[in-house]
Short mmCIF file of C-alpha atoms in Angstrom, two decimals:
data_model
loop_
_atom_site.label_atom_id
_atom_site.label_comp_id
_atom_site.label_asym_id
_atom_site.label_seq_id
_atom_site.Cartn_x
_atom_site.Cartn_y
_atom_site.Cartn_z
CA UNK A 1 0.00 0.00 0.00
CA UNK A 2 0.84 3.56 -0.50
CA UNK A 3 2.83 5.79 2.03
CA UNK A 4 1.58 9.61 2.11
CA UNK A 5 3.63 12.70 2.68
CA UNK A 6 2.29 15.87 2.97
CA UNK A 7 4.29 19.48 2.35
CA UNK A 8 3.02 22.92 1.52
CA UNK A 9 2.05 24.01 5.10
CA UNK A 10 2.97 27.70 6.27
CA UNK A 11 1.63 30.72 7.68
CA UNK A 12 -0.07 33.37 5.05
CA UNK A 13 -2.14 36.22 5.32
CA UNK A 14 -6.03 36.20 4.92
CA UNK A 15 -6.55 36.38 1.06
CA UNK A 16 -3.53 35.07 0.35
CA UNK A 17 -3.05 31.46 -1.28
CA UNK A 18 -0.76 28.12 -0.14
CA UNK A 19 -0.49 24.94 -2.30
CA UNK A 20 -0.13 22.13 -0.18
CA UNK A 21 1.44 18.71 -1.91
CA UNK A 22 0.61 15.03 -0.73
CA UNK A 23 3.34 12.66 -1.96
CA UNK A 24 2.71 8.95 -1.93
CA UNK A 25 4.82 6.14 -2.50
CA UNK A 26 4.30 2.49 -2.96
CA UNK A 27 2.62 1.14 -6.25
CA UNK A 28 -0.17 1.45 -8.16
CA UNK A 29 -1.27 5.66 -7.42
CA UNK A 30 -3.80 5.82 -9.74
CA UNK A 31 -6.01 3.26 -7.96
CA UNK A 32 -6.37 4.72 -4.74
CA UNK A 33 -9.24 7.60 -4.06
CA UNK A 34 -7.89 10.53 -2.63
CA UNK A 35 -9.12 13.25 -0.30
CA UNK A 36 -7.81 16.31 1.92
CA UNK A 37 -8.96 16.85 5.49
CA UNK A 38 -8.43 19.28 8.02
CA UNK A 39 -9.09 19.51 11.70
CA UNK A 40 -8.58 22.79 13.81
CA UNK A 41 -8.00 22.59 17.35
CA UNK A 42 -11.16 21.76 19.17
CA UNK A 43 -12.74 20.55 16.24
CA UNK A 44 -13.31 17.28 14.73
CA UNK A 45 -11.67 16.24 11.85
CA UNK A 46 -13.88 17.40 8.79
CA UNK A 47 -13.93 16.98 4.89
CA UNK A 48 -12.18 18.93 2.58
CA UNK A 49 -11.87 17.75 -1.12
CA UNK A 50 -11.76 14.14 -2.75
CA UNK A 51 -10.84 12.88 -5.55
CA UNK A 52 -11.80 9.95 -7.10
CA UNK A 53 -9.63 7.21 -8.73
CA UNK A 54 -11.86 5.66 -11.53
CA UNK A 55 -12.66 9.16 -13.17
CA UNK A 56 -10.79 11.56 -11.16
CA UNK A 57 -14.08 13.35 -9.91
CA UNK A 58 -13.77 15.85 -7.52
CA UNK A 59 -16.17 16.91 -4.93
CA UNK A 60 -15.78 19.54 -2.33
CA UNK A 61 -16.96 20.87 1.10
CA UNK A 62 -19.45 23.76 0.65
CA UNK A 63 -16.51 25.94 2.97
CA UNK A 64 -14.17 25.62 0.44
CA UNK A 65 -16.26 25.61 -3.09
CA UNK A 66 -14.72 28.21 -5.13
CA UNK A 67 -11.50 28.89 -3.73
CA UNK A 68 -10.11 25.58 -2.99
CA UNK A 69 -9.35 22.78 -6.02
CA UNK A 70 -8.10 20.17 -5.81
CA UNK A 71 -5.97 17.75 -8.31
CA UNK A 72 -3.40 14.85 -8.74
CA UNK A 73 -0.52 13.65 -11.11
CA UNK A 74 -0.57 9.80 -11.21
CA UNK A 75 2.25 10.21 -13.23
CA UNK A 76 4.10 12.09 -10.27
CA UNK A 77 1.84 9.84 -7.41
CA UNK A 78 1.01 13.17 -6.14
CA UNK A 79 -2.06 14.85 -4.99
CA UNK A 80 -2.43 18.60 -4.61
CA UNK A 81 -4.71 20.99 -3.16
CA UNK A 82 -4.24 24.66 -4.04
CA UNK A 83 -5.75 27.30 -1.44
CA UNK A 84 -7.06 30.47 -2.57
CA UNK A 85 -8.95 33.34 -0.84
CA UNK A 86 -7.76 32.04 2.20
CA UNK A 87 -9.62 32.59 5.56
CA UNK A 88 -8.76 32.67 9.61
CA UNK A 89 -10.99 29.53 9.64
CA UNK A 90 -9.13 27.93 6.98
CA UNK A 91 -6.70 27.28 9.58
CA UNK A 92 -6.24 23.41 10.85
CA UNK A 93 -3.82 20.56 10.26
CA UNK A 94 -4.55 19.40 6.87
CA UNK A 95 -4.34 15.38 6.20
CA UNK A 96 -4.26 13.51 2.78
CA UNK A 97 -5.98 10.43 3.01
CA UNK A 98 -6.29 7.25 0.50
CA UNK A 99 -9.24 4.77 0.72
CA UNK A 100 -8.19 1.02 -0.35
CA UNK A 101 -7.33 0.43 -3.98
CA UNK A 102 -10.11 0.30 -6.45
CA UNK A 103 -12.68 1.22 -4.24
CA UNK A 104 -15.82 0.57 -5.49
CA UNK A 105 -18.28 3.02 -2.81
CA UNK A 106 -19.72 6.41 -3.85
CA UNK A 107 -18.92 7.75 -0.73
CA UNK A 108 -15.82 9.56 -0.67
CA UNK A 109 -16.65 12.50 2.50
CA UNK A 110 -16.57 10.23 5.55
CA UNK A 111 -13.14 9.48 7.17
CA UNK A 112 -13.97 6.26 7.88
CA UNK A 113 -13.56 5.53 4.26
CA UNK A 114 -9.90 5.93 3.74
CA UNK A 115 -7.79 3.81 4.93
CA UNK A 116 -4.03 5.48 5.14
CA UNK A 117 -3.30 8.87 6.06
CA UNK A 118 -0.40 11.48 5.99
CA UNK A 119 1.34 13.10 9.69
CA UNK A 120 -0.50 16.24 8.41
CA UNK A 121 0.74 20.01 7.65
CA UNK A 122 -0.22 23.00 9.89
CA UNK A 123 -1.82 25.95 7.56
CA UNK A 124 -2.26 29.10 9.47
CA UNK A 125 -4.05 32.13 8.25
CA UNK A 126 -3.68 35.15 10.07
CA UNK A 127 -6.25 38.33 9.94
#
């Protein structure tokens, strides 16, 4: 199975932009659904962006719709998410995730649906 390595992380400005990187090795990339989390302190751990491995559909959390996309490179086994418009509540300890190879669910917002995950990279955005 894959290993994943996030990078990109920093401090920035409100309305200012970060591009955070998720680098995964081990075989077979392409199969694996991908998704970005975040989880701010005192929160729960909550949805970002996913994207899926058959088609490469993405879907996104209605707090991030518009200034947030989200893409990968099989060819590099690398997922990305660049951050736009960037907010004080934007800030949180973003995780890349990957659910099991060629899964088969339509379900790709709950946690409990990937199975390996990144240590995580802090984005803070200061007012």
């Amino acid at each position: 199975q894959v290993q994943l390595v996030e990078s990109g992380g920093g401090l920035v400005q409100a309305g200012g932009s970060l591009r955070l990187s998720c680098a995964a090795s081990g075989r077979f990339f392409s199969s694996y659904g991908m998704g970005w989390f975040r989880q701010a302190p005192g929160k729960e751990r909550e949805f970002v962006v996913s994207i899926s491995w058959r088609a490469g559909s993405e879907y996104y959390a209605d707090s991030v719709k518009g200034r947030f996309t989200g893409s990968r490179d099989n060819a590099k086994n690398t997922m990305y998410l660049q951050m736009n418009s960037l907010k004080p509540e934007d800030t949180a300890v973003y995780y890349c995730a990957a659910t099991s190879p060629w899964y088969s669910g339509s379900d790709y917002t709950s946690s409990s649906v990937y199975d390996i995950w990144g240590q995580g990279t802090q984005v803070t955005v200061s007012s």
